[in-house]
């Protein structure tokens, strides 16, 4: 009797019904001690009734990359019993910024430093016809650079970021220090630190990096750095701090690479530029995206500190290392400043690092090719609406930091 949910296709072949043939179960090979299996191996052809011979695995005496087989992890020379937790560009940390703050032993400060924001308030540091040119840059990214009715977010966010950076670079004639910088793309970062009893690493490619010949000045002074010792890091127990990080046993224990060779003329990281839609195969939520910004800004600062002061933990750095980060999805901007004050990250006591974060800052409200009409009323007009000039001034302030 056919089951209730069974279907029989008498007039249709298997390939048309999209049913794969069932996988064959391998026959169990029974070995009886004291008995030798009679095989047809010596006869060099199949003989019914005789067992199939078992030959030793043939190994080539030459290297063929097409037939390379990875050895088991425990046989690799870099295998270690102690695991290492890796944060890469696709890590989606469950606790977001809170988890990143614990991993980097950092204190969060809401908003950007006032001294930094004042750089873009002076008319001498602003671009001629600044608001008009920024709006034209937005219109170019959203309207003029595509023939589609609605351009994809990956394209217009990349175009907008390039346009804004090009606008900021026009100030080089007033501030020659901007000429001592360069943009780098697709560089690989790797750095290691210990937090508690665990070993952590930041590895991978992380967007567009703005490098400079001269280091960024510190944002907070010695008094403010000393006051961070009283700050208590927030815990998210019972969630493990290493949750969602890649756990590996094959790794280099003291790897430290800024992504550039020794003697590179632009060794100091200035600003990292992230795009929320930069990786098509991995889209992070806003909370996880901001955590990625914190971790890679910290990773660049720590890699530079290890090259300057060595890999031994330093309770207080002689000169704090500052790295900035900007993230965008084409409309919303995230601004971050990270100051590395210490490389002694094993315990929760002592000096902490500092993070200034200004999140979800809108550059404009709407940018539509066609008006939004509901009940015969225009709710949102066509074109650019709700431009906010203070957002670009924050973008410009981070760009000018260290050059003014």
mmCIF file of C-alpha atoms in Angstrom:
data_model
loop_
_atom_site.group_PDB
_atom_site.id
_atom_site.type_symbol
_atom_site.label_atom_id
_atom_site.label_comp_id
_atom_site.label_asym_id
_atom_site.label_seq_id
_atom_site.Cartn_x
_atom_site.Cartn_y
_atom_site.Cartn_z
ATOM 1 C CA UNK A 1 0.000 0.000 0.000
ATOM 2 C CA UNK A 2 1.362 3.416 -0.974
ATOM 3 C CA UNK A 3 1.866 5.856 1.913
ATOM 4 C CA UNK A 4 -0.282 8.921 2.341
ATOM 5 C CA UNK A 5 2.400 11.404 1.209
ATOM 6 C CA UNK A 6 4.140 9.152 -1.344
ATOM 7 C CA UNK A 7 3.988 10.103 -5.005
ATOM 8 C CA UNK A 8 4.634 7.766 -7.920
ATOM 9 C CA UNK A 9 5.775 9.139 -11.267
ATOM 10 C CA UNK A 10 5.194 6.245 -13.681
ATOM 11 C CA UNK A 11 5.454 8.289 -16.896
ATOM 12 C CA UNK A 12 8.327 10.590 -15.903
ATOM 13 C CA UNK A 13 12.006 9.724 -15.659
ATOM 14 C CA UNK A 14 14.094 10.321 -12.559
ATOM 15 C CA UNK A 15 15.996 13.269 -14.052
ATOM 16 C CA UNK A 16 12.767 15.160 -14.771
ATOM 17 C CA UNK A 17 11.421 14.674 -11.257
ATOM 18 C CA UNK A 18 14.679 16.141 -9.875
ATOM 19 C CA UNK A 19 15.326 13.172 -7.615
ATOM 20 C CA UNK A 20 18.907 12.187 -7.029
ATOM 21 C CA UNK A 21 19.659 8.478 -6.781
ATOM 22 C CA UNK A 22 20.170 7.309 -3.211
ATOM 23 C CA UNK A 23 23.781 7.143 -2.058
ATOM 24 C CA UNK A 24 25.270 3.672 -1.936
ATOM 25 C CA UNK A 25 26.271 2.411 1.452
ATOM 26 C CA UNK A 26 29.810 1.065 1.537
ATOM 27 C CA UNK A 27 29.961 -2.610 2.433
ATOM 28 C CA UNK A 28 31.608 -3.378 5.717
ATOM 29 C CA UNK A 29 34.866 -5.244 5.383
ATOM 30 C CA UNK A 30 34.981 -8.027 7.941
ATOM 31 C CA UNK A 31 38.419 -9.136 9.066
ATOM 32 C CA UNK A 32 38.632 -12.451 10.891
ATOM 33 C CA UNK A 33 41.879 -12.953 12.826
ATOM 34 C CA UNK A 34 43.834 -15.951 11.574
ATOM 35 C CA UNK A 35 42.122 -16.055 8.172
ATOM 36 C CA UNK A 36 43.609 -14.576 5.027
ATOM 37 C CA UNK A 37 41.228 -13.206 2.419
ATOM 38 C CA UNK A 38 41.490 -14.866 -0.995
ATOM 39 C CA UNK A 39 41.497 -12.091 -3.606
ATOM 40 C CA UNK A 40 41.833 -11.841 -7.363
ATOM 41 C CA UNK A 41 44.789 -9.480 -7.105
ATOM 42 C CA UNK A 42 47.334 -11.945 -8.541
ATOM 43 C CA UNK A 43 45.120 -12.751 -11.530
ATOM 44 C CA UNK A 44 44.955 -9.062 -12.523
ATOM 45 C CA UNK A 45 41.256 -9.247 -13.431
ATOM 46 C CA UNK A 46 37.908 -9.608 -11.727
ATOM 47 C CA UNK A 47 36.930 -13.127 -10.695
ATOM 48 C CA UNK A 48 33.436 -13.807 -9.331
ATOM 49 C CA UNK A 49 33.463 -15.210 -5.842
ATOM 50 C CA UNK A 50 36.875 -13.810 -4.883
ATOM 51 C CA UNK A 51 37.326 -10.769 -2.665
ATOM 52 C CA UNK A 52 38.429 -7.383 -3.971
ATOM 53 C CA UNK A 53 42.104 -6.729 -3.145
ATOM 54 C CA UNK A 54 43.179 -3.811 -0.953
ATOM 55 C CA UNK A 55 46.217 -1.955 -2.260
ATOM 56 C CA UNK A 56 48.355 0.527 -0.307
ATOM 57 C CA UNK A 57 47.746 4.177 -1.161
ATOM 58 C CA UNK A 58 49.985 5.304 -3.983
ATOM 59 C CA UNK A 59 51.982 8.456 -3.272
ATOM 60 C CA UNK A 60 53.659 10.534 -5.943
ATOM 61 C CA UNK A 61 57.377 11.161 -5.705
ATOM 62 C CA UNK A 62 56.807 14.660 -7.128
ATOM 63 C CA UNK A 63 54.587 17.602 -6.167
ATOM 64 C CA UNK A 64 51.416 18.040 -8.198
ATOM 65 C CA UNK A 65 49.306 21.026 -7.061
ATOM 66 C CA UNK A 66 46.242 19.637 -8.871
ATOM 67 C CA UNK A 67 46.191 16.569 -6.620
ATOM 68 C CA UNK A 68 47.366 18.140 -3.357
ATOM 69 C CA UNK A 69 45.708 16.812 -0.216
ATOM 70 C CA UNK A 70 45.809 18.853 2.950
ATOM 71 C CA UNK A 71 47.235 16.873 5.865
ATOM 72 C CA UNK A 72 45.192 16.638 9.068
ATOM 73 C CA UNK A 73 45.460 19.682 11.332
ATOM 74 C CA UNK A 74 47.330 17.826 14.065
ATOM 75 C CA UNK A 75 50.077 16.888 11.574
ATOM 76 C CA UNK A 76 50.764 20.462 10.460
ATOM 77 C CA UNK A 77 53.971 22.083 11.788
ATOM 78 C CA UNK A 78 52.090 25.132 13.155
ATOM 79 C CA UNK A 79 49.542 23.057 15.091
ATOM 80 C CA UNK A 80 49.156 23.970 18.765
ATOM 81 C CA UNK A 81 46.979 22.525 21.497
ATOM 82 C CA UNK A 82 45.992 25.964 22.783
ATOM 83 C CA UNK A 83 43.337 27.507 20.514
ATOM 84 C CA UNK A 84 43.521 31.007 19.067
ATOM 85 C CA UNK A 85 40.416 33.129 18.425
ATOM 86 C CA UNK A 86 40.574 35.077 15.157
ATOM 87 C CA UNK A 87 38.558 38.178 14.294
ATOM 88 C CA UNK A 88 38.401 38.635 10.506
ATOM 89 C CA UNK A 89 36.523 40.913 8.108
ATOM 90 C CA UNK A 90 33.469 38.623 8.069
ATOM 91 C CA UNK A 91 33.128 38.103 11.816
ATOM 92 C CA UNK A 92 29.679 38.975 13.129
ATOM 93 C CA UNK A 93 30.208 39.453 16.867
ATOM 94 C CA UNK A 94 27.035 38.725 18.820
ATOM 95 C CA UNK A 95 27.440 41.538 21.361
ATOM 96 C CA UNK A 96 28.694 44.060 18.821
ATOM 97 C CA UNK A 97 30.546 47.081 20.198
ATOM 98 C CA UNK A 98 30.366 45.840 23.814
ATOM 99 C CA UNK A 99 32.263 42.702 22.828
ATOM 100 C CA UNK A 100 34.810 44.717 20.836
ATOM 101 C CA UNK A 101 35.384 47.036 23.814
ATOM 102 C CA UNK A 102 36.101 44.063 26.085
ATOM 103 C CA UNK A 103 38.469 42.469 23.573
ATOM 104 C CA UNK A 104 40.405 45.727 23.121
ATOM 105 C CA UNK A 105 40.186 46.781 26.806
ATOM 106 C CA UNK A 106 38.737 50.137 25.809
ATOM 107 C CA UNK A 107 36.523 52.833 27.274
ATOM 108 C CA UNK A 108 33.691 54.123 25.063
ATOM 109 C CA UNK A 109 33.057 57.875 24.818
ATOM 110 C CA UNK A 110 29.951 58.997 22.946
ATOM 111 C CA UNK A 111 30.516 61.575 20.191
ATOM 112 C CA UNK A 112 33.716 62.886 18.651
ATOM 113 C CA UNK A 113 36.249 65.026 20.587
ATOM 114 C CA UNK A 114 35.336 68.772 20.462
ATOM 115 C CA UNK A 115 38.921 69.723 19.608
ATOM 116 C CA UNK A 116 38.733 67.492 16.549
ATOM 117 C CA UNK A 117 35.374 68.862 15.394
ATOM 118 C CA UNK A 118 36.650 72.436 15.603
ATOM 119 C CA UNK A 119 39.065 71.769 12.719
ATOM 120 C CA UNK A 120 36.272 71.938 10.125
ATOM 121 C CA UNK A 121 34.498 74.929 11.703
ATOM 122 C CA UNK A 122 37.131 77.434 10.639
ATOM 123 C CA UNK A 123 36.412 79.025 7.214
ATOM 124 C CA UNK A 124 40.106 78.668 6.349
ATOM 125 C CA UNK A 125 39.762 74.875 6.460
ATOM 126 C CA UNK A 126 36.578 74.661 4.402
ATOM 127 C CA UNK A 127 36.198 73.994 0.681
ATOM 128 C CA UNK A 128 34.950 76.862 -1.549
ATOM 129 C CA UNK A 129 31.209 76.391 -2.209
ATOM 130 C CA UNK A 130 31.403 73.416 0.128
ATOM 131 C CA UNK A 131 27.717 72.571 0.550
ATOM 132 C CA UNK A 132 26.940 72.915 -3.148
ATOM 133 C CA UNK A 133 29.851 70.691 -4.170
ATOM 134 C CA UNK A 134 28.990 68.036 -1.576
ATOM 135 C CA UNK A 135 25.400 67.938 -2.814
ATOM 136 C CA UNK A 136 26.665 67.560 -6.375
ATOM 137 C CA UNK A 137 28.842 64.666 -5.201
ATOM 138 C CA UNK A 138 25.763 62.995 -3.701
ATOM 139 C CA UNK A 139 23.738 63.568 -6.866
ATOM 140 C CA UNK A 140 26.559 62.140 -8.970
ATOM 141 C CA UNK A 141 26.610 58.957 -6.877
ATOM 142 C CA UNK A 142 22.827 58.548 -6.721
ATOM 143 C CA UNK A 143 21.572 59.930 -10.056
ATOM 144 C CA UNK A 144 24.244 60.725 -12.641
ATOM 145 C CA UNK A 145 26.505 57.674 -12.387
ATOM 146 C CA UNK A 146 23.892 55.095 -13.398
ATOM 147 C CA UNK A 147 21.263 54.350 -16.016
ATOM 148 C CA UNK A 148 19.162 52.240 -13.648
ATOM 149 C CA UNK A 149 15.961 53.373 -11.968
ATOM 150 C CA UNK A 150 17.398 52.455 -8.607
ATOM 151 C CA UNK A 151 21.195 51.944 -8.391
ATOM 152 C CA UNK A 152 22.509 49.269 -6.060
ATOM 153 C CA UNK A 153 23.820 50.336 -2.675
ATOM 154 C CA UNK A 154 27.253 48.783 -3.283
ATOM 155 C CA UNK A 155 27.846 51.047 -6.274
ATOM 156 C CA UNK A 156 26.609 54.407 -5.031
ATOM 157 C CA UNK A 157 28.207 54.077 -1.591
ATOM 158 C CA UNK A 158 31.590 53.425 -3.227
ATOM 159 C CA UNK A 159 31.120 56.331 -5.656
ATOM 160 C CA UNK A 160 30.046 58.700 -2.870
ATOM 161 C CA UNK A 161 33.052 57.815 -0.710
ATOM 162 C CA UNK A 162 35.428 58.414 -3.630
ATOM 163 C CA UNK A 163 33.767 61.751 -4.400
ATOM 164 C CA UNK A 164 34.012 62.987 -0.820
ATOM 165 C CA UNK A 165 37.670 61.983 -0.558
ATOM 166 C CA UNK A 166 38.365 63.790 -3.834
ATOM 167 C CA UNK A 167 36.687 66.936 -2.477
ATOM 168 C CA UNK A 168 38.762 66.841 0.704
ATOM 169 C CA UNK A 169 41.966 66.403 -1.309
ATOM 170 C CA UNK A 170 41.383 69.775 -3.008
ATOM 171 C CA UNK A 171 42.605 71.440 0.224
ATOM 172 C CA UNK A 172 46.165 70.242 -0.395
ATOM 173 C CA UNK A 173 47.214 73.676 -1.685
ATOM 174 C CA UNK A 174 46.335 75.197 1.725
ATOM 175 C CA UNK A 175 47.639 72.286 3.806
ATOM 176 C CA UNK A 176 50.733 70.732 2.159
ATOM 177 C CA UNK A 177 50.814 67.946 4.794
ATOM 178 C CA UNK A 178 47.940 66.273 2.918
ATOM 179 C CA UNK A 179 50.467 65.481 0.175
ATOM 180 C CA UNK A 180 52.360 63.272 2.636
ATOM 181 C CA UNK A 181 49.539 60.733 2.601
ATOM 182 C CA UNK A 182 48.441 57.899 0.334
ATOM 183 C CA UNK A 183 45.473 55.557 -0.041
ATOM 184 C CA UNK A 184 46.037 51.793 0.143
ATOM 185 C CA UNK A 185 43.545 49.106 -0.795
ATOM 186 C CA UNK A 186 43.355 45.341 -0.208
ATOM 187 C CA UNK A 187 46.184 45.136 2.297
ATOM 188 C CA UNK A 188 46.242 42.310 4.836
ATOM 189 C CA UNK A 189 46.562 42.952 8.565
ATOM 190 C CA UNK A 190 47.630 40.458 11.225
ATOM 191 C CA UNK A 191 48.364 41.091 14.889
ATOM 192 C CA UNK A 192 48.226 39.076 18.131
ATOM 193 C CA UNK A 193 47.470 39.859 21.773
ATOM 194 C CA UNK A 194 46.465 38.067 24.971
ATOM 195 C CA UNK A 195 43.281 38.857 26.843
ATOM 196 C CA UNK A 196 43.021 36.970 30.108
ATOM 197 C CA UNK A 197 44.133 33.392 29.453
ATOM 198 C CA UNK A 198 43.071 33.400 25.797
ATOM 199 C CA UNK A 199 44.996 34.302 22.669
ATOM 200 C CA UNK A 200 43.363 36.572 20.074
ATOM 201 C CA UNK A 201 44.258 37.727 16.581
ATOM 202 C CA UNK A 202 42.895 40.264 14.100
ATOM 203 C CA UNK A 203 43.500 39.128 10.536
ATOM 204 C CA UNK A 204 42.242 39.924 7.061
ATOM 205 C CA UNK A 205 41.580 42.695 4.572
ATOM 206 C CA UNK A 206 39.619 45.657 5.857
ATOM 207 C CA UNK A 207 38.658 48.230 3.282
ATOM 208 C CA UNK A 208 40.436 51.399 2.239
ATOM 209 C CA UNK A 209 43.324 52.675 4.364
ATOM 210 C CA UNK A 210 44.582 56.246 4.406
ATOM 211 C CA UNK A 211 48.297 56.129 5.297
ATOM 212 C CA UNK A 212 50.596 58.995 6.176
ATOM 213 C CA UNK A 213 54.270 59.658 6.790
ATOM 214 C CA UNK A 214 53.643 61.319 10.147
ATOM 215 C CA UNK A 215 51.681 59.812 13.062
ATOM 216 C CA UNK A 216 48.404 61.325 14.206
ATOM 217 C CA UNK A 217 48.621 63.444 17.393
ATOM 218 C CA UNK A 218 47.027 62.023 20.514
ATOM 219 C CA UNK A 219 43.473 63.146 21.222
ATOM 220 C CA UNK A 220 43.504 63.021 25.030
ATOM 221 C CA UNK A 221 46.310 64.111 27.338
ATOM 222 C CA UNK A 222 48.118 62.276 30.121
ATOM 223 C CA UNK A 223 45.585 63.316 32.756
ATOM 224 C CA UNK A 224 42.646 61.909 30.796
ATOM 225 C CA UNK A 225 44.596 58.738 30.021
ATOM 226 C CA UNK A 226 45.357 58.271 33.727
ATOM 227 C CA UNK A 227 41.685 58.682 34.614
ATOM 228 C CA UNK A 228 40.778 55.643 32.497
ATOM 229 C CA UNK A 229 42.271 53.381 35.186
ATOM 230 C CA UNK A 230 39.095 53.897 37.260
ATOM 231 C CA UNK A 231 36.833 52.792 34.408
ATOM 232 C CA UNK A 232 35.162 49.372 34.855
ATOM 233 C CA UNK A 233 34.706 47.301 31.706
ATOM 234 C CA UNK A 234 31.166 46.131 31.067
ATOM 235 C CA UNK A 235 30.631 42.391 31.238
ATOM 236 C CA UNK A 236 28.118 40.411 29.180
ATOM 237 C CA UNK A 237 28.146 37.227 31.242
ATOM 238 C CA UNK A 238 27.097 34.427 30.588
ATOM 239 C CA UNK A 239 28.020 35.064 26.946
ATOM 240 C CA UNK A 240 31.642 34.163 26.230
ATOM 241 C CA UNK A 241 33.834 37.051 24.972
ATOM 242 C CA UNK A 242 35.135 34.772 22.207
ATOM 243 C CA UNK A 243 31.681 33.938 20.837
ATOM 244 C CA UNK A 244 31.407 34.084 17.013
ATOM 245 C CA UNK A 245 35.195 34.369 16.638
ATOM 246 C CA UNK A 246 36.936 31.763 14.507
ATOM 247 C CA UNK A 247 38.638 29.121 16.670
ATOM 248 C CA UNK A 248 41.834 27.790 15.106
ATOM 249 C CA UNK A 249 44.653 25.491 16.230
ATOM 250 C CA UNK A 250 47.001 26.129 13.288
ATOM 251 C CA UNK A 251 48.523 29.602 13.621
ATOM 252 C CA UNK A 252 51.696 31.604 14.195
ATOM 253 C CA UNK A 253 51.900 32.562 17.831
ATOM 254 C CA UNK A 254 53.498 36.021 17.590
ATOM 255 C CA UNK A 255 52.454 37.213 14.165
ATOM 256 C CA UNK A 256 52.570 40.969 13.654
ATOM 257 C CA UNK A 257 52.141 42.425 10.168
ATOM 258 C CA UNK A 258 50.763 45.844 9.264
ATOM 259 C CA UNK A 259 50.302 44.745 5.647
ATOM 260 C CA UNK A 260 53.355 46.635 4.336
ATOM 261 C CA UNK A 261 57.033 45.832 4.057
ATOM 262 C CA UNK A 262 59.635 47.322 6.357
ATOM 263 C CA UNK A 263 60.794 50.693 5.103
ATOM 264 C CA UNK A 264 57.440 51.614 3.561
ATOM 265 C CA UNK A 265 57.422 55.458 3.424
ATOM 266 C CA UNK A 266 53.843 55.711 4.738
ATOM 267 C CA UNK A 267 53.934 53.476 7.832
ATOM 268 C CA UNK A 268 51.321 55.248 9.981
ATOM 269 C CA UNK A 269 47.624 54.393 9.647
ATOM 270 C CA UNK A 270 45.530 57.568 9.521
ATOM 271 C CA UNK A 271 41.905 56.611 8.697
ATOM 272 C CA UNK A 272 40.171 53.395 7.677
ATOM 273 C CA UNK A 273 37.186 53.716 5.347
ATOM 274 C CA UNK A 274 34.615 50.919 5.523
ATOM 275 C CA UNK A 275 31.604 50.294 3.325
ATOM 276 C CA UNK A 276 28.670 48.499 4.889
ATOM 277 C CA UNK A 277 27.899 46.802 1.574
ATOM 278 C CA UNK A 278 31.535 46.217 0.637
ATOM 279 C CA UNK A 279 31.360 42.416 0.846
ATOM 280 C CA UNK A 280 28.458 40.993 -1.148
ATOM 281 C CA UNK A 281 28.788 37.567 0.475
ATOM 282 C CA UNK A 282 28.740 38.903 4.035
ATOM 283 C CA UNK A 283 26.423 41.706 5.143
ATOM 284 C CA UNK A 284 26.811 42.773 8.750
ATOM 285 C CA UNK A 285 24.159 44.440 10.853
ATOM 286 C CA UNK A 286 24.893 47.985 12.102
ATOM 287 C CA UNK A 287 25.934 46.840 15.578
ATOM 288 C CA UNK A 288 28.329 44.240 14.181
ATOM 289 C CA UNK A 289 29.561 46.684 11.531
ATOM 290 C CA UNK A 290 30.587 49.192 14.212
ATOM 291 C CA UNK A 291 32.330 46.381 16.131
ATOM 292 C CA UNK A 292 34.321 45.588 12.987
ATOM 293 C CA UNK A 293 35.409 49.234 12.798
ATOM 294 C CA UNK A 294 36.602 49.145 16.431
ATOM 295 C CA UNK A 295 38.507 45.888 15.989
ATOM 296 C CA UNK A 296 40.373 46.826 12.819
ATOM 297 C CA UNK A 297 41.206 50.320 14.053
ATOM 298 C CA UNK A 298 42.612 48.645 17.170
ATOM 299 C CA UNK A 299 44.444 46.062 15.046
ATOM 300 C CA UNK A 300 46.225 48.727 12.981
ATOM 301 C CA UNK A 301 47.190 50.648 16.111
ATOM 302 C CA UNK A 302 48.440 47.505 17.881
ATOM 303 C CA UNK A 303 50.499 46.389 14.873
ATOM 304 C CA UNK A 304 52.192 49.793 14.816
ATOM 305 C CA UNK A 305 52.793 49.696 18.584
ATOM 306 C CA UNK A 306 54.424 46.267 18.337
ATOM 307 C CA UNK A 307 56.773 47.497 15.607
ATOM 308 C CA UNK A 308 57.731 50.581 17.668
ATOM 309 C CA UNK A 309 57.830 49.239 21.235
ATOM 310 C CA UNK A 310 58.168 45.470 20.736
ATOM 311 C CA UNK A 311 55.737 42.673 21.493
ATOM 312 C CA UNK A 312 56.241 42.790 25.260
ATOM 313 C CA UNK A 313 53.164 44.312 26.996
ATOM 314 C CA UNK A 314 53.561 47.997 27.869
ATOM 315 C CA UNK A 315 51.389 49.307 30.700
ATOM 316 C CA UNK A 316 51.508 52.860 29.305
ATOM 317 C CA UNK A 317 52.825 53.794 25.868
ATOM 318 C CA UNK A 318 55.290 56.667 25.700
ATOM 319 C CA UNK A 319 53.197 58.200 22.929
ATOM 320 C CA UNK A 320 49.636 56.936 22.378
ATOM 321 C CA UNK A 321 48.801 55.743 18.874
ATOM 322 C CA UNK A 322 45.656 57.157 17.260
ATOM 323 C CA UNK A 323 43.768 55.581 14.360
ATOM 324 C CA UNK A 324 40.472 56.831 12.896
ATOM 325 C CA UNK A 325 37.704 54.969 11.074
ATOM 326 C CA UNK A 326 34.741 56.018 8.928
ATOM 327 C CA UNK A 327 31.966 53.650 7.884
ATOM 328 C CA UNK A 328 29.122 54.349 5.470
ATOM 329 C CA UNK A 329 26.297 52.711 3.556
ATOM 330 C CA UNK A 330 25.853 55.667 1.177
ATOM 331 C CA UNK A 331 23.565 57.671 3.490
ATOM 332 C CA UNK A 332 24.415 56.906 7.130
ATOM 333 C CA UNK A 333 27.917 57.515 8.475
ATOM 334 C CA UNK A 334 29.743 56.057 11.483
ATOM 335 C CA UNK A 335 32.703 58.070 12.834
ATOM 336 C CA UNK A 336 35.250 56.514 15.181
ATOM 337 C CA UNK A 337 38.535 57.545 16.797
ATOM 338 C CA UNK A 338 40.632 54.918 18.596
ATOM 339 C CA UNK A 339 43.544 55.850 20.875
ATOM 340 C CA UNK A 340 45.823 53.019 21.983
ATOM 341 C CA UNK A 341 47.211 53.896 25.409
ATOM 342 C CA UNK A 342 48.419 50.459 26.549
ATOM 343 C CA UNK A 343 49.368 47.075 25.121
ATOM 344 C CA UNK A 344 48.996 45.307 28.477
ATOM 345 C CA UNK A 345 45.614 43.760 27.690
ATOM 346 C CA UNK A 346 45.711 40.588 29.791
ATOM 347 C CA UNK A 347 43.869 41.952 32.853
ATOM 348 C CA UNK A 348 40.932 44.292 33.423
ATOM 349 C CA UNK A 349 42.816 46.660 35.724
ATOM 350 C CA UNK A 350 45.084 49.582 34.900
ATOM 351 C CA UNK A 351 45.087 52.024 32.001
ATOM 352 C CA UNK A 352 42.398 51.503 29.337
ATOM 353 C CA UNK A 353 42.338 52.397 25.677
ATOM 354 C CA UNK A 354 39.840 55.004 24.461
ATOM 355 C CA UNK A 355 37.178 54.934 21.741
ATOM 356 C CA UNK A 356 35.149 57.931 20.535
ATOM 357 C CA UNK A 357 32.138 56.825 18.501
ATOM 358 C CA UNK A 358 29.511 58.896 16.708
ATOM 359 C CA UNK A 359 27.012 56.485 15.167
ATOM 360 C CA UNK A 360 24.204 56.643 12.586
ATOM 361 C CA UNK A 361 24.845 60.197 11.379
ATOM 362 C CA UNK A 362 22.710 61.046 8.336
ATOM 363 C CA UNK A 363 24.231 62.896 5.392
ATOM 364 C CA UNK A 364 20.817 63.407 3.766
ATOM 365 C CA UNK A 365 17.238 62.180 4.184
ATOM 366 C CA UNK A 366 16.203 61.078 0.705
ATOM 367 C CA UNK A 367 17.643 60.827 -2.800
ATOM 368 C CA UNK A 368 14.956 59.672 -5.251
ATOM 369 C CA UNK A 369 14.814 59.621 -9.015
ATOM 370 C CA UNK A 370 11.018 59.658 -8.926
ATOM 371 C CA UNK A 371 8.752 61.313 -6.332
ATOM 372 C CA UNK A 372 7.026 59.164 -3.724
ATOM 373 C CA UNK A 373 3.273 59.694 -4.148
ATOM 374 C CA UNK A 374 0.633 58.362 -1.752
ATOM 375 C CA UNK A 375 -3.074 59.141 -2.069
ATOM 376 C CA UNK A 376 -2.349 61.632 -4.845
ATOM 377 C CA UNK A 377 -0.021 63.597 -2.577
ATOM 378 C CA UNK A 378 3.731 63.965 -3.006
ATOM 379 C CA UNK A 379 5.236 62.652 0.215
ATOM 380 C CA UNK A 380 8.873 62.807 -0.911
ATOM 381 C CA UNK A 381 9.854 65.001 -3.907
ATOM 382 C CA UNK A 382 12.238 63.788 -6.586
ATOM 383 C CA UNK A 383 15.904 64.678 -6.158
ATOM 384 C CA UNK A 384 17.999 65.252 -3.046
ATOM 385 C CA UNK A 385 16.155 66.202 0.143
ATOM 386 C CA UNK A 386 17.269 66.862 3.718
ATOM 387 C CA UNK A 387 20.993 67.507 3.180
ATOM 388 C CA UNK A 388 22.843 67.887 6.521
ATOM 389 C CA UNK A 389 26.062 69.919 6.168
ATOM 390 C CA UNK A 390 27.298 69.128 9.701
ATOM 391 C CA UNK A 391 27.841 65.481 8.698
ATOM 392 C CA UNK A 392 30.337 66.380 5.997
ATOM 393 C CA UNK A 393 32.085 68.744 8.416
ATOM 394 C CA UNK A 394 32.729 65.742 10.675
ATOM 395 C CA UNK A 395 34.052 63.807 7.672
ATOM 396 C CA UNK A 396 36.313 66.741 6.787
ATOM 397 C CA UNK A 397 37.520 67.135 10.375
ATOM 398 C CA UNK A 398 38.770 63.535 10.469
ATOM 399 C CA UNK A 399 40.434 64.051 7.091
ATOM 400 C CA UNK A 400 42.240 67.231 8.205
ATOM 401 C CA UNK A 401 43.341 65.779 11.550
ATOM 402 C CA UNK A 402 47.126 65.877 11.653
ATOM 403 C CA UNK A 403 47.459 68.230 8.664
ATOM 404 C CA UNK A 404 46.241 71.461 10.291
#
